[in-house]
Amino acid sequence: MKVFDIRKDGLDEIRRHEGEEITLKGCLGERYIGCGSKEGVLHIEGTPGNALASYLDGATIYVDGNAQDAAADTMNAGLLAIKGSAGDALAYGMRGGRVYVLGDAGYRAGVHMKAYEDKKSILVIGGRAGSFLGEYLAGGTIIVLGLGYEGKSITGYFCGNGMYAGTIYLRTDKEPLNLSDKLIRRAVGRSEMESIIRPIVSDFASVFSLPVERCLEGDFIAIEADESKSYSQLYAAV
């Protein structure tokens, strides 16, 4: 595995090794790391700046630290795994692939995520998420586990506001704050837990070496669009 120092080697030199497995040391706010990468494995040490893994198209990126705003913007395929927390607008417009955050996420995570045929975007947040989680969600799956926040609210205000497709799963029995009357909140049953949530959370737990049953214990609720209300009729066929 090759090791680079971003302040000495620069992003252009690092991009020449796309497709290989490399480690990038010394990150401190540098933007656009991993943008559009199609293959290879990138291990990042430090705190990458805005737009990490934007347009990611198949590569795998591991961050041993936090990430700033707009990580995985319009991501198309691959894996972004952040061992710390992420800033605002995480996975904005994400079209496919997996984004895993062990810690918390800021405001507007998962805004306008999408899914089309076999491309399904997946976002898992291990801690809690800020306000406007899944705003205008158009497809895909968001899971918030609330690890370490048991008994507390694990989302901010207006969870799922304007969503018209996809599903938000929350490991809680509490209703999110200011939930729109155009959304449905329902309990998750065993079949859905085993067929949808467990496989995703098992993969998340494997990436971060967590006990999967710890991540799954307790109740889950699902937030979805009410197809009888206006959002789904405006934006999607019903």
Coordinates of C-alpha atoms in Angstrom, one line a residue:
M1 CA 0.0 0.0 0.0
K2 CA 1.4 3.4 -1.0
V3 CA 1.3 6.2 1.6
F4 CA 1.0 9.9 0.7
D5 CA 1.1 13.2 2.6
I6 CA -1.4 15.5 1.0
R7 CA 0.5 18.6 1.9
K8 CA 3.7 17.3 0.4
D9 CA 2.4 15.3 -2.6
G10 CA -0.7 17.2 -3.6
L11 CA -4.0 15.9 -5.0
D12 CA -2.8 15.7 -8.6
E13 CA -0.2 13.1 -7.7
I14 CA -2.7 11.2 -5.5
R15 CA -5.2 11.0 -8.4
R16 CA -2.6 9.4 -10.6
H17 CA -2.8 6.4 -8.3
E18 CA -6.6 5.9 -8.6
G19 CA -7.4 2.2 -8.8
E20 CA -4.8 1.3 -6.2
E21 CA -5.1 1.0 -2.4
I22 CA -3.4 4.0 -0.8
T23 CA -3.3 5.9 2.5
L24 CA -3.5 9.6 2.6
K25 CA -2.0 11.3 5.7
G26 CA -2.2 14.8 7.1
C27 CA -5.6 15.9 5.9
L28 CA -6.7 19.2 7.4
G29 CA -9.6 20.7 5.4
E30 CA -8.5 19.9 1.9
R31 CA -11.5 19.8 -0.4
Y32 CA -12.6 17.5 -3.2
I33 CA -10.7 14.4 -2.1
G34 CA -11.9 11.3 -4.0
C35 CA -14.2 13.2 -6.3
G36 CA -15.5 11.0 -9.1
S37 CA -13.2 8.1 -8.2
K38 CA -14.3 4.9 -10.0
E39 CA -12.0 2.3 -8.4
G40 CA -9.5 1.6 -5.8
V41 CA -9.4 2.0 -2.0
L42 CA -8.5 5.3 -0.2
H43 CA -7.7 5.4 3.5
I44 CA -7.8 9.0 4.9
E45 CA -6.2 10.0 8.1
G46 CA -7.2 13.4 9.5
T47 CA -10.2 15.7 8.6
P48 CA -10.9 16.0 4.9
G49 CA -12.6 19.2 3.8
N50 CA -15.9 19.9 1.9
A51 CA -17.1 17.8 -1.0
L52 CA -15.2 14.7 0.0
A53 CA -16.2 11.8 -2.3
S54 CA -18.6 14.0 -4.3
Y55 CA -19.7 12.2 -7.5
L56 CA -18.0 9.0 -6.2
D57 CA -18.5 6.4 -8.8
G58 CA -17.4 3.0 -7.4
A59 CA -14.3 3.5 -5.3
T60 CA -14.1 2.8 -1.5
I61 CA -13.1 5.6 0.9
Y62 CA -12.4 5.1 4.6
V63 CA -12.0 8.2 6.8
D64 CA -10.3 7.7 10.2
G65 CA -11.7 11.0 11.6
N66 CA -14.4 13.5 10.9
A67 CA -15.6 14.9 7.6
Q68 CA -16.8 18.4 6.8
D69 CA -19.8 19.6 4.7
A70 CA -21.2 18.1 1.5
A71 CA -19.5 14.7 1.7
A72 CA -20.8 12.3 -0.9
D73 CA -22.6 15.0 -2.8
T74 CA -24.3 13.4 -5.8
M75 CA -22.5 10.1 -5.2
N76 CA -23.3 7.4 -7.8
A77 CA -21.7 4.2 -6.5
G78 CA -19.1 2.9 -4.0
L79 CA -18.6 3.2 -0.3
L80 CA -17.8 6.2 1.9
A81 CA -17.2 5.1 5.6
I82 CA -16.5 7.9 8.1
K83 CA -15.3 6.7 11.5
G84 CA -16.1 10.1 13.1
S85 CA -18.9 12.5 12.4
A86 CA -20.0 14.4 9.3
G87 CA -21.0 18.0 8.7
D88 CA -24.0 19.4 6.9
A89 CA -25.6 18.3 3.6
L90 CA -24.2 14.8 3.8
A91 CA -25.1 12.6 0.8
Y92 CA -27.0 15.5 -0.9
G93 CA -28.6 14.2 -4.1
M94 CA -27.0 10.8 -3.7
R95 CA -27.9 8.4 -6.5
G96 CA -26.4 5.1 -5.4
G97 CA -23.8 3.4 -3.2
R98 CA -23.4 3.4 0.6
V99 CA -22.5 6.1 3.0
Y100 CA -21.8 5.0 6.6
V101 CA -21.1 7.5 9.4
L102 CA -20.2 6.0 12.8
G103 CA -20.9 9.3 14.7
D104 CA -23.4 12.1 14.1
A105 CA -24.4 14.0 11.0
G106 CA -25.3 17.7 10.7
Y107 CA -28.3 19.4 9.1
R108 CA -29.9 18.3 5.8
A109 CA -28.3 14.8 5.6
G110 CA -29.7 12.7 2.8
V111 CA -31.6 15.6 1.1
H112 CA -33.1 14.4 -2.2
M113 CA -31.4 11.0 -2.2
K114 CA -32.7 8.9 -5.1
A115 CA -33.1 5.3 -6.3
Y116 CA -33.6 4.0 -9.9
E117 CA -34.0 0.3 -10.8
D118 CA -31.1 -1.6 -9.3
K119 CA -29.3 1.6 -8.1
K120 CA -30.3 2.2 -4.4
S121 CA -28.7 4.8 -2.3
I122 CA -28.1 3.9 1.4
L123 CA -27.2 6.2 4.2
V124 CA -26.6 4.9 7.8
I125 CA -25.8 7.3 10.7
G126 CA -24.6 5.6 13.8
G127 CA -25.3 8.6 16.1
R128 CA -28.0 11.3 15.6
A129 CA -28.9 13.6 12.7
G130 CA -29.6 17.3 12.6
S131 CA -32.7 19.0 11.3
F132 CA -34.2 18.4 7.8
L133 CA -32.9 14.8 7.6
G134 CA -34.1 13.3 4.3
E135 CA -35.7 16.5 3.1
Y136 CA -37.3 16.0 -0.4
L137 CA -36.2 12.3 -0.3
A138 CA -36.9 10.8 -3.7
G139 CA -35.8 7.2 -3.0
G140 CA -33.2 5.1 -1.2
T141 CA -32.9 4.2 2.5
I142 CA -31.8 6.2 5.5
I143 CA -31.2 4.6 8.8
V144 CA -30.3 6.5 12.0
L145 CA -29.3 4.2 14.9
G146 CA -28.9 6.7 17.7
L147 CA -26.1 4.8 19.4
G148 CA -25.4 6.6 22.6
Y149 CA -28.6 8.6 22.4
E150 CA -31.0 6.0 23.9
G151 CA -34.1 7.7 25.3
K152 CA -33.3 11.0 23.5
S153 CA -34.4 12.4 20.2
I154 CA -32.1 11.2 17.4
T155 CA -33.2 13.7 14.7
G156 CA -33.7 17.4 14.7
Y157 CA -36.7 19.3 13.4
F158 CA -38.7 18.5 10.2
C159 CA -37.4 15.0 9.5
G160 CA -38.5 13.9 6.0
N161 CA -40.1 17.3 5.1
G162 CA -41.2 17.2 1.5
M163 CA -40.2 13.5 1.0
Y164 CA -42.1 11.6 -1.7
A165 CA -40.4 8.3 -2.0
G166 CA -37.9 6.1 -0.1
T167 CA -37.9 5.3 3.6
I168 CA -36.3 6.7 6.8
Y169 CA -35.7 4.2 9.6
L170 CA -35.1 5.4 13.1
R171 CA -34.0 3.2 16.0
T172 CA -36.4 4.8 18.5
D173 CA -40.0 4.7 19.6
K174 CA -40.3 8.5 19.7
E175 CA -41.9 10.5 17.0
P176 CA -39.6 13.0 15.3
L177 CA -40.1 16.7 16.1
N178 CA -42.5 18.6 13.8
L179 CA -43.3 15.6 11.7
S180 CA -45.4 16.7 8.6
D181 CA -48.9 15.5 8.3
K182 CA -48.0 14.4 4.8
L183 CA -45.8 11.7 6.2
I184 CA -46.7 8.3 7.8
R185 CA -44.9 7.1 10.9
R186 CA -45.3 3.4 11.6
A187 CA -43.7 0.6 13.6
V188 CA -41.3 -1.7 11.8
G189 CA -42.3 -5.4 12.0
R190 CA -40.0 -8.5 12.1
S191 CA -40.2 -9.3 8.4
E192 CA -39.1 -5.8 7.4
M193 CA -36.4 -5.8 10.1
E194 CA -34.9 -9.0 8.8
S195 CA -35.2 -8.4 5.1
I196 CA -34.2 -4.7 4.9
I197 CA -32.7 -3.3 8.0
R198 CA -30.6 -6.2 9.3
P199 CA -28.6 -6.7 6.1
I200 CA -27.8 -3.0 5.8
V201 CA -26.9 -2.6 9.5
S202 CA -24.9 -5.9 9.5
D203 CA -22.7 -4.4 6.7
F204 CA -22.4 -1.1 8.6
A205 CA -21.4 -3.0 11.8
S206 CA -18.9 -5.1 9.9
V207 CA -17.2 -1.9 8.5
F208 CA -16.8 -0.4 12.0
S209 CA -16.2 -3.7 13.9
L210 CA -19.4 -3.2 16.0
P211 CA -21.6 -5.9 17.5
V212 CA -24.5 -6.0 15.1
E213 CA -27.1 -7.0 17.8
R214 CA -26.1 -3.9 19.7
C215 CA -27.0 -1.8 16.7
L216 CA -30.3 -3.6 16.2
E217 CA -31.6 -3.8 19.8
G218 CA -34.8 -1.9 20.6
D219 CA -37.6 -0.6 18.4
F220 CA -37.5 0.9 15.0
I221 CA -40.0 3.2 13.3
A222 CA -40.3 4.0 9.6
I223 CA -41.1 7.4 8.1
E224 CA -42.6 7.4 4.6
A225 CA -44.6 9.6 2.3
D226 CA -48.4 9.4 2.6
E227 CA -49.3 8.6 -1.0
S228 CA -52.8 10.1 -0.5
K229 CA -51.2 13.6 0.2
S230 CA -50.0 16.1 -2.3
Y231 CA -46.2 15.5 -2.4
S232 CA -46.3 12.1 -3.9
Q233 CA -48.9 13.1 -6.5
L234 CA -46.8 16.2 -7.5
Y235 CA -43.5 14.3 -8.0
A236 CA -44.1 10.6 -8.5
A237 CA -46.6 8.3 -10.3
V238 CA -49.1 6.8 -8.0

